[in-house]
Short mmCIF file of C-alpha atoms in Angstrom, two decimals:
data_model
loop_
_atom_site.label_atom_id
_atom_site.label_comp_id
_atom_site.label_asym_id
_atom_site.label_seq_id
_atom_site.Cartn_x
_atom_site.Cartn_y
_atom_site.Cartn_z
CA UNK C 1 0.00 0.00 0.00
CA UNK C 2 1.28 3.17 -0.95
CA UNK C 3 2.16 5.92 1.80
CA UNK C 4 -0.76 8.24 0.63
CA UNK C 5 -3.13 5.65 1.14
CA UNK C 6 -1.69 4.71 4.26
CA UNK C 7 -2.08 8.21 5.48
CA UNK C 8 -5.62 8.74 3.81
CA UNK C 9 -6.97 5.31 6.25
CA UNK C 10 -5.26 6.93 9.16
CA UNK C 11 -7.35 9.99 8.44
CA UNK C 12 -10.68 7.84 7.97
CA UNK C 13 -10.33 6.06 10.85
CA UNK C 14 -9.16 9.13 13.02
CA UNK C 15 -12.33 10.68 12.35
CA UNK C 16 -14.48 7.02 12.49
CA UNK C 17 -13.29 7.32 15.74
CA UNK C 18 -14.59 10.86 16.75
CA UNK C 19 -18.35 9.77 15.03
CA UNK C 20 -17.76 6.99 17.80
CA UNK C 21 -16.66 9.07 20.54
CA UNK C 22 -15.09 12.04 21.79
CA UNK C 23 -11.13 10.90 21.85
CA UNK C 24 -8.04 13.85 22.93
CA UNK C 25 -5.91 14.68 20.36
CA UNK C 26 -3.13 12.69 21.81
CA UNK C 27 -5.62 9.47 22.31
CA UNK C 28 -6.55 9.92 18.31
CA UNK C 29 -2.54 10.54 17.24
CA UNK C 30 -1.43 7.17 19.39
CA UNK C 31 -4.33 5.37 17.87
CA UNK C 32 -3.59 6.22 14.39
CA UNK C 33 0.08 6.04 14.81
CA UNK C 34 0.90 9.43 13.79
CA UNK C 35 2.09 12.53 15.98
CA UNK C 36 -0.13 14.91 17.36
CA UNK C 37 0.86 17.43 15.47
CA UNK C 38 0.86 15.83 11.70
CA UNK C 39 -2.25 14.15 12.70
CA UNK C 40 -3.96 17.94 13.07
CA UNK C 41 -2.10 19.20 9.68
CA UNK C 42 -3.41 16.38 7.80
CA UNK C 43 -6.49 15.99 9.11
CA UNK C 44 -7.19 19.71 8.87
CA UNK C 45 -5.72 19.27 4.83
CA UNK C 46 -8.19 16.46 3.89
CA UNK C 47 -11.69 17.43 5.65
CA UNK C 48 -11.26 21.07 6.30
CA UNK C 49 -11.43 21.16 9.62
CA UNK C 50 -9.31 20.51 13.01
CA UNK C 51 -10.09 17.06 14.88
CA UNK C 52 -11.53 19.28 17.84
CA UNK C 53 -13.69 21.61 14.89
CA UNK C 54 -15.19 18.29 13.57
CA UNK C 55 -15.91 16.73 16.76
CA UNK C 56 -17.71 20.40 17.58
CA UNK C 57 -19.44 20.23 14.10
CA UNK C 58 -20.70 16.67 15.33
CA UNK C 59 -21.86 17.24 18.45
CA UNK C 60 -23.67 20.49 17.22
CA UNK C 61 -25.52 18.61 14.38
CA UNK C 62 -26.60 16.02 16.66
CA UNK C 63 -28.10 18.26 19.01
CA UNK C 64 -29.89 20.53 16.48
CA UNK C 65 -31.46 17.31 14.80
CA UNK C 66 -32.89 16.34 18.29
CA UNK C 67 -34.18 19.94 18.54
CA UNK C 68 -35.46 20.27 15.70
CA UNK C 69 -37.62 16.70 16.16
CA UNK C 70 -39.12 17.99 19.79
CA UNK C 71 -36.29 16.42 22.17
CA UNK C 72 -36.08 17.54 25.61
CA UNK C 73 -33.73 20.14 25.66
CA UNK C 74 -31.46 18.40 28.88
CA UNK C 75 -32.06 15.05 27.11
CA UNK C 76 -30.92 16.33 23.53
CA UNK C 77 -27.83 18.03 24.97
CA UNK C 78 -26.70 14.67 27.03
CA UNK C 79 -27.55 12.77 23.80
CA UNK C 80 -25.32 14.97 21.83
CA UNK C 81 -22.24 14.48 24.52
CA UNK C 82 -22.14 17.87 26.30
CA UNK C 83 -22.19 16.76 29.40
CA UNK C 84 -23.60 19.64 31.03
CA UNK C 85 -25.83 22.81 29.73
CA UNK C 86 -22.75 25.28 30.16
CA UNK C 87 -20.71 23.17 27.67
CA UNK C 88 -23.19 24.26 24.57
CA UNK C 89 -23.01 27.87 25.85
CA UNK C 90 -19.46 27.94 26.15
CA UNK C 91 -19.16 27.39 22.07
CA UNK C 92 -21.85 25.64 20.39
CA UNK C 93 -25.30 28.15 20.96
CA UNK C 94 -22.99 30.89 19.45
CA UNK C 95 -22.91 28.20 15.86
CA UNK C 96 -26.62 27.47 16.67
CA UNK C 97 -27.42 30.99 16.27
CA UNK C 98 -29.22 30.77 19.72
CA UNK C 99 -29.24 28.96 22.72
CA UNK C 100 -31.03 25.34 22.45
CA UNK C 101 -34.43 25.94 24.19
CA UNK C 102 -35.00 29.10 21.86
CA UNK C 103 -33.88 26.83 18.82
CA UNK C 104 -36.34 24.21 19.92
CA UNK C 105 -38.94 26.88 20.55
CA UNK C 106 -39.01 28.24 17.00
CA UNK C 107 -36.72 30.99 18.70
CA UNK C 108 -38.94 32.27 20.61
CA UNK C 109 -37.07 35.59 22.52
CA UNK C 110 -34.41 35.63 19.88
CA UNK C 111 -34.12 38.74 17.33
CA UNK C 112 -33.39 37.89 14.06
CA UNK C 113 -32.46 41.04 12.02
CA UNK C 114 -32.51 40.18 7.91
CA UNK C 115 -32.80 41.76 4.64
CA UNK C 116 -33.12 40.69 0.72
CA UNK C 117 -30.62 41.30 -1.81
CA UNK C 118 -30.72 41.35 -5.73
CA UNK C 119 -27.85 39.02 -6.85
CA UNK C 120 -26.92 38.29 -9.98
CA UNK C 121 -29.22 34.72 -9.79
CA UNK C 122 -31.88 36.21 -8.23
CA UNK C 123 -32.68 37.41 -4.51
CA UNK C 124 -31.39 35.92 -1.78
CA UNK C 125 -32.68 36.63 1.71
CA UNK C 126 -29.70 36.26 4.79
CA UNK C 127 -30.81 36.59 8.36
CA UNK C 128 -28.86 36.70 11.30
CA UNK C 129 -28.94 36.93 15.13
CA UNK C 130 -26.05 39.13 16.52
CA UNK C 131 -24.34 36.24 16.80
CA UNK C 132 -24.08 34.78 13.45
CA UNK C 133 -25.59 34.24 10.07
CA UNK C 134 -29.05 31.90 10.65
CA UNK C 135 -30.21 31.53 7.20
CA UNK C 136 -29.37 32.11 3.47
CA UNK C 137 -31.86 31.66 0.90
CA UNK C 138 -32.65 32.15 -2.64
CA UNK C 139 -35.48 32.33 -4.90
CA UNK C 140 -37.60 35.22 -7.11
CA UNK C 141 -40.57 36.37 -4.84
CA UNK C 142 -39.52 38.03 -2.05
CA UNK C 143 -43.23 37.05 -0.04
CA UNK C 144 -41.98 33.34 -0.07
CA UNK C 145 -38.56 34.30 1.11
CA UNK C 146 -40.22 35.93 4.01
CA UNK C 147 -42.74 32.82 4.83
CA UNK C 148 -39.29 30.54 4.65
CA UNK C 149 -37.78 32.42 7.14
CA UNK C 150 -41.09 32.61 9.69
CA UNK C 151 -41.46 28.97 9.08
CA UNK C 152 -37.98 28.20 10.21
CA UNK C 153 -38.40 30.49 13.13
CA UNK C 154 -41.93 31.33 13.71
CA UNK C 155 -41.77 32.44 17.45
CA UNK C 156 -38.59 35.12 16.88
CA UNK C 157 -38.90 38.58 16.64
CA UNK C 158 -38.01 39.17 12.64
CA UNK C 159 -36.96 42.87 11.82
CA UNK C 160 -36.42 43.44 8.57
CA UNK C 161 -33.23 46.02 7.90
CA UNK C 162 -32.54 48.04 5.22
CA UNK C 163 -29.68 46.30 3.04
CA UNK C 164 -26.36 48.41 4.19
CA UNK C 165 -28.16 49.80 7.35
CA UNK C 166 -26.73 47.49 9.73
CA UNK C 167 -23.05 46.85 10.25
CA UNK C 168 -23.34 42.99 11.08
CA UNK C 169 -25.72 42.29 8.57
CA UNK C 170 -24.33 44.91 5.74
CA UNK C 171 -21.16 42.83 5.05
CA UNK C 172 -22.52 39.62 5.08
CA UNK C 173 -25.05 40.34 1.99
CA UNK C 174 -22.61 41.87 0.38
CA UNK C 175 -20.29 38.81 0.29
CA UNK C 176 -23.15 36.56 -0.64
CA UNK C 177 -23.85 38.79 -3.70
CA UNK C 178 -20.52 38.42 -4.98
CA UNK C 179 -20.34 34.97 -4.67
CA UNK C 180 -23.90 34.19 -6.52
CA UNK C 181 -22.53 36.70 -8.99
CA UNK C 182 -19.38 34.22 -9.65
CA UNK C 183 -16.73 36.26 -7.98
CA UNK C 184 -14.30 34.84 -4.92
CA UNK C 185 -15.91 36.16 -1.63
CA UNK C 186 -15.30 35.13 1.93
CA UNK C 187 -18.69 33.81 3.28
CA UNK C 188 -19.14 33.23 6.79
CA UNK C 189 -21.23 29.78 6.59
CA UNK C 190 -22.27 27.94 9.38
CA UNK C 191 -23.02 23.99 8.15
CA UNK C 192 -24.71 22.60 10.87
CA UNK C 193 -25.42 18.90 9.98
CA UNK C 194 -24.74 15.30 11.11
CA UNK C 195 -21.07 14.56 10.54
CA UNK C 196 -22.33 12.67 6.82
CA UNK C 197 -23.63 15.61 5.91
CA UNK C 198 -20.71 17.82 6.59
CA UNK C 199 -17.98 15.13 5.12
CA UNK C 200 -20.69 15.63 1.66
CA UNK C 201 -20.79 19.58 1.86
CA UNK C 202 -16.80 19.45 2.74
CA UNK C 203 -16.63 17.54 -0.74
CA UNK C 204 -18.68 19.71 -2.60
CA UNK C 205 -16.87 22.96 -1.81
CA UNK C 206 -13.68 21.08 -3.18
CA UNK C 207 -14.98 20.64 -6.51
CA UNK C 208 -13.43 23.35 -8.82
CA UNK C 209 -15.92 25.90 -10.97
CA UNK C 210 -17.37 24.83 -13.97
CA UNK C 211 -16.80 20.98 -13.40
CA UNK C 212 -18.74 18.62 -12.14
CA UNK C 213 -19.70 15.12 -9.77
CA UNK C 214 -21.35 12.28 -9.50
CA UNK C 215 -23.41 11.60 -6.47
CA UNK C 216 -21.34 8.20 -6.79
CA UNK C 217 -17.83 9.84 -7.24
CA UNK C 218 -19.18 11.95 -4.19
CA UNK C 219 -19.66 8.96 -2.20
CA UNK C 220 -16.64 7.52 -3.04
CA UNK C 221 -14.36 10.35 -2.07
CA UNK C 222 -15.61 10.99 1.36
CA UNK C 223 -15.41 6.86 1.92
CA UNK C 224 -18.81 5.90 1.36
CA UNK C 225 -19.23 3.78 -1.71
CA UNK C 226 -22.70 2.53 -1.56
CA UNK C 227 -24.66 5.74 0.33
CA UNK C 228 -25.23 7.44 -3.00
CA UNK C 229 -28.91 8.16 -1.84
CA UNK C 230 -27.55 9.54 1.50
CA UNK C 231 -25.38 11.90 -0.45
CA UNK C 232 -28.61 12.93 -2.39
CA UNK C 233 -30.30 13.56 1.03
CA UNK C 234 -27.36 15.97 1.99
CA UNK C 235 -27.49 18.15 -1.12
CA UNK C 236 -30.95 18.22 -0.34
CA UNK C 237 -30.44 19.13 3.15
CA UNK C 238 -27.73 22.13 2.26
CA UNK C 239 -29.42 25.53 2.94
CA UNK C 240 -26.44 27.42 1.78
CA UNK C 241 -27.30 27.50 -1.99
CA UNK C 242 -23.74 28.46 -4.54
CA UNK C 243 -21.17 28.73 -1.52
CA UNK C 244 -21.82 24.88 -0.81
CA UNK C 245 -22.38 24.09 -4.45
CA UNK C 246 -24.76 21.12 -4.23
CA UNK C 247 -25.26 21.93 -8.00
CA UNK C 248 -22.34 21.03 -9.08
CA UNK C 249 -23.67 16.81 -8.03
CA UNK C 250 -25.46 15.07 -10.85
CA UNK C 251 -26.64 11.50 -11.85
CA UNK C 252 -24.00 9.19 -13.39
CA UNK C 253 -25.45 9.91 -16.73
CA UNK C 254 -25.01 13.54 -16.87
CA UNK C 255 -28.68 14.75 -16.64
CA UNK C 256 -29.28 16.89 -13.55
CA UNK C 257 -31.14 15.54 -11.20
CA UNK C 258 -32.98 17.42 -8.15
CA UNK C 259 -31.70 20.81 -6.72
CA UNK C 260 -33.63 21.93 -3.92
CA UNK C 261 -33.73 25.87 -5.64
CA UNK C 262 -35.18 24.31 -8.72
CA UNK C 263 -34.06 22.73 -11.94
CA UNK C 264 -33.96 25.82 -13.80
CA UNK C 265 -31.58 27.88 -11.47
CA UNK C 266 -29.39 24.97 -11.18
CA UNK C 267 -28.97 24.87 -15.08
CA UNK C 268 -28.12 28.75 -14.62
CA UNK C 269 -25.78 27.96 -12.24
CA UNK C 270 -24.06 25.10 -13.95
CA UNK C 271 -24.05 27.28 -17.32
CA UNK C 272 -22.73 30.52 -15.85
CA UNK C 273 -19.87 28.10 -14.23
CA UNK C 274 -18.80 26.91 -17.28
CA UNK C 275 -18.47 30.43 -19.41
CA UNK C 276 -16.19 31.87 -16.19
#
């Protein structure tokens, strides 16, 4: 076996091990056999994040997924390994957006400021707490951009802002315009998922502009040969549209398949990709 391959199991099995558990650095490095340090370099190389990031991201998509399905809010935080309530406030409410019970609640007492922008594919609504960006989404009719956002979080207190009127908000919709318009823009994403889903949406923001993947070759890069329709689901499940580029996945025979913004905008998409 080659030493890249070698180094590529280590990886997969370093981070089977954190889906399985919640392992120090040191424990992970001695049960990969490789030092602490290269362990974090490499790790950080192939999925995009540091050991402790993913095992954050992990723990954090567990818990919203129990949330989101009516869990207990002490049950759903013990579930997702936090041990005790201060552990989520310490680091994890601030990627929810809000603290667990509000999440769970629709976010009830939680104001979410947010505004629509005309991109170049359409608007694009972004909404944030004052802790982070909440939601991004796209579409042509500004009324069903609004109901998304009040079914996502029906018990907050939405205030609209006026686009460049707010200093959080203000820079954030600007770099979401310039990346729907095709242009390299820092965009502060926040991919809460299960650790599938983020391993799939780690992929797809590693596939260069103007190509494109199969949900196959998608499953086969992050390790998962035979969960095609599980990488489906996570495109499906991505509510960042164009900075995670979900439409850059189609079926092995070329034709498109589903896009959860619609068929046509992914064709726009794809198309505009390929002229830049």
């Amino acid at each position: 076996m080659n030493t890249a391959r070698q180094l590529r199991d280590k990886l997969e099995h370093a981070r089977r091990l954190m889906d399985e558990g919640e392992p120090t650095l040191a424990d992970l490095a001695a049960s990969v056999g490789l030092s602490a340090s290269h362990l974090q370099r490499r790790f950080a190389e192939r999925f995009g994040l540091s050991p402790a990031e993913y095992l954050s991201q992990r723990k954090l998509g567990t818990l919203k997924g129990a949330l989101r399905e009516g869990s207990d809010v002490s049950a759903a935080l013990y579930d997702a390994g936090y041990g005790s309530p201060s552990r989520v406030y310490e680091g994890g409410a601030a990627k929810l957006g809000m603290t667990p019970a509000r999440y769970r609640a629709g976010g009830a007492g939680e104001q979410i400021r947010w505004s629509i922008a005309d991109t170049a594919l359409g608007q694009a609504l972004v909404a944030t707490t004052e802790r982070g960006i909440c939601m991004i989404e796209l579409g042509e009719d500004a009324a069903a951009l609004e109901a998304k956002l009040h079914a996502e979080f029906p018990k907050a207190q939405l205030e609209r802002v006026d686009a460049g009127r707010d200093e959080f908000l203000a820079p954030r919709l600007r770099a979401v315009a310039e990346a729907l318009a095709g242009r390299q823009a820092q965009v502060p994403v926040d991919l809460i998922g299960t650790a599938f889903q983020k391993k799939v949406w780690d992929a797809l923001m590693k596939i260069p502009h103007g190509q494109t993947r199969s949900y196959t070759q998608i499953a086969e890069e992050i390790g998962h040969p035979r969960s095609m329709r599980a990488v489906a689901n996570a495109c499906a499940n991505n509510h960042v549209a164009i900075v995670v580029p979900c439409h850059r996945v189609v079926r092995g025979d070329g034709s498109l398949g589903g896009y959860r913004w619609g068929l046509p905008m992914k064709q726009r998409v794809l198309e505009r990709e390929r002229v830049a």
